Amino acid sequence: GAGVSQTPSNKVTEKGKYVELRCDPISGHTALYWYRQSLGQGPEFLIYFQGTGAADDSGLPNDRFFAVRPEGSVSTLKIQRTERGDSAVYLCASSFRARETQYFGPGTRLLVL
Amino acid sequence: GNSVTQMEGPVTLSEEAFLTINCTYTATGYPSLFWYVQYPGEGLQLLLKATKADDKGSNKGFEATYRKETTSFHLEKGSVQVSDSAVYFCALRIQGGSEKLVFGKGTKLTVNP
């Protein structure tokens, strides 16, 4: 069975541009999570979806970051007016239900020039 | 707040050596504890977990015991293999709280033949 997939695997953009990062969770998983991993650090939580709704968005660093999951499956993380400090690996994870094992995707490596 | 501290890497061992990676935590509530592993070129994978004090998680020859009195969850393996070379992350999640995982910074392990 397919695991969590993320596209693109790499994204290079210029400061000030808008980017979208996509996550396809494991089929049937109701919970979806976004994390951000900077170089030499562990993943940091951004947002958690249960179904279509964002149940916890306390990790989003500011209002330039936004995520959606309109049909309760695929999710898109959107970053407006990108800054160099946004450069990181963005990880997506999914779990069958809340409180269960989170399965991670390979990540999208974002580089803002 | 909630945080995880793990030993700084990198750690370099010879095959069949004994491995310990230290992990301590600070938690505002009662945490579940996890070790995740990231093999080169792959996504994060759950290695083992423990949900209450004195529980021992184990998998693939790795073990970790939940020590509430010392707020620790050290990872051990009696005889490492070259294939164990990876980055290891200790993490916690507060039971009854947010779904988010709080990670340590990771410890890179290299095992030489």
CSV table of C-alpha atoms in Angstrom, one decimal, chain B:
chain,number,residue,atom,x,y,z
B,1,GLY,CA,6.2,23.9,28.4
B,2,ASN,CA,6.9,20.5,26.8
B,3,SER,CA,10.4,19.7,25.5
B,4,VAL,CA,12.7,16.9,24.7
B,5,THR,CA,16.5,16.9,25.1
B,6,GLN,CA,18.6,14.2,23.5
B,7,MET,CA,22.3,13.7,23.4
B,8,GLU,CA,24.2,15.6,20.9
B,9,GLY,CA,25.6,13.7,18.0
B,10,PRO,CA,27.1,12.5,15.9
B,11,VAL,CA,27.7,9.1,17.4
B,12,THR,CA,30.1,6.8,15.6
B,13,LEU,CA,30.4,3.1,16.6
B,14,SER,CA,31.8,-0.1,15.3
B,15,GLU,CA,29.6,-2.9,14.3
B,16,GLU,CA,28.4,-5.0,17.3
B,17,ALA,CA,29.1,-2.2,19.8
B,18,PHE,CA,26.5,-1.3,22.5
B,19,LEU,CA,24.4,1.8,21.8
B,20,THR,CA,22.9,4.2,24.2
B,21,ILE,CA,21.2,7.5,23.1
B,22,ASN,CA,20.1,9.6,26.0
B,23,CYS,CA,16.7,11.3,26.0
B,24,THR,CA,15.1,13.4,28.8
B,25,TYR,CA,11.9,15.3,28.7
B,26,THR,CA,9.9,18.1,30.4
B,27,ALA,CA,6.2,17.8,30.3
B,28,THR,CA,3.2,19.7,31.6
B,29,GLY,CA,1.1,16.6,31.6
B,30,TYR,CA,1.4,12.9,31.4
B,31,PRO,CA,3.4,12.1,28.1
B,32,SER,CA,3.5,9.2,25.8
B,33,LEU,CA,7.1,8.7,24.6
B,34,PHE,CA,8.4,7.7,21.2
B,35,TRP,CA,11.6,7.0,19.3
B,36,TYR,CA,11.5,7.8,15.6
B,37,VAL,CA,14.2,6.9,13.1
B,38,GLN,CA,15.1,8.4,9.8
B,39,TYR,CA,17.2,6.3,7.5
B,40,PRO,CA,19.1,8.0,4.7
B,41,GLY,CA,16.8,9.1,1.9
B,42,GLU,CA,13.7,7.9,3.8
B,43,GLY,CA,10.9,9.5,5.9
B,44,LEU,CA,10.6,9.3,9.6
B,45,GLN,CA,9.4,6.0,10.9
B,46,LEU,CA,8.2,5.0,14.4
B,47,LEU,CA,10.8,2.7,16.0
B,48,LEU,CA,9.1,2.2,19.4
B,49,LYS,CA,6.9,3.8,22.0
B,50,ALA,CA,5.8,3.6,25.6
B,51,THR,CA,2.7,5.1,27.1
B,52,LYS,CA,3.1,4.8,30.9
B,53,ALA,CA,5.8,4.7,33.5
B,54,ASP,CA,8.0,1.6,33.6
B,55,ASP,CA,6.7,0.4,30.2
B,56,LYS,CA,9.4,-0.8,27.9
B,57,GLY,CA,9.1,-0.3,24.2
B,58,SER,CA,11.1,-2.6,21.9
B,59,ASN,CA,11.6,-3.2,18.2
B,60,LYS,CA,14.3,-4.5,15.9
B,61,GLY,CA,16.6,-5.1,18.9
B,62,PHE,CA,16.2,-1.6,20.2
B,63,GLU,CA,14.7,-0.9,23.7
B,64,ALA,CA,13.7,2.1,25.7
B,65,THR,CA,12.1,2.2,29.2
B,66,TYR,CA,9.8,5.0,30.4
B,67,ARG,CA,11.4,6.3,33.6
B,68,LYS,CA,9.1,8.8,35.3
B,69,GLU,CA,11.4,9.4,38.2
B,70,THR,CA,14.2,10.5,36.0
B,71,THR,CA,12.0,11.8,33.2
B,72,SER,CA,14.0,9.8,30.7
B,73,PHE,CA,13.5,7.4,27.8
B,74,HIS,CA,17.0,6.3,26.7
B,75,LEU,CA,17.4,4.2,23.6
B,76,GLU,CA,19.6,1.1,23.8
B,77,LYS,CA,20.7,-1.7,21.5
B,78,GLY,CA,23.1,-4.4,22.5
B,79,SER,CA,24.8,-4.9,19.2
B,80,VAL,CA,24.5,-2.4,16.4
B,81,GLN,CA,24.7,-3.1,12.7
B,82,VAL,CA,25.8,-1.0,9.8
B,83,SER,CA,22.1,-0.9,8.7
B,84,ASP,CA,21.3,0.9,12.0
B,85,SER,CA,23.1,4.0,10.6
B,86,ALA,CA,20.4,6.7,10.7
B,87,VAL,CA,19.2,9.8,12.6
B,88,TYR,CA,17.2,9.0,15.8
B,89,PHE,CA,14.6,11.3,17.2
B,90,CYS,CA,13.1,11.1,20.7
B,91,ALA,CA,9.6,12.6,21.0
B,92,LEU,CA,6.6,13.0,23.3
B,93,ARG,CA,2.9,13.6,23.1
B,94,ILE,CA,0.8,14.8,26.0
B,95,GLN,CA,-2.0,12.3,26.8
B,96,GLY,CA,-5.3,14.0,26.7
B,97,GLY,CA,-3.7,17.1,25.2
B,98,SER,CA,-2.8,18.2,21.7
B,99,GLU,CA,-2.1,15.6,19.0
B,100,LYS,CA,1.2,17.2,18.2
B,101,LEU,CA,4.5,15.4,18.7
B,102,VAL,CA,7.3,17.4,20.3
B,103,PHE,CA,10.7,16.2,19.0
B,104,GLY,CA,14.2,16.4,20.2
B,105,LYS,CA,16.9,17.7,17.8
B,106,GLY,CA,17.9,14.2,16.7
B,107,THR,CA,21.1,12.1,17.0
B,108,LYS,CA,23.0,10.9,14.0
B,109,LEU,CA,24.4,7.4,14.4
B,110,THR,CA,27.0,6.0,12.0
B,111,VAL,CA,28.0,2.4,12.4
B,112,ASN,CA,31.2,1.3,10.7
B,113,PRO,CA,31.9,-2.3,9.6
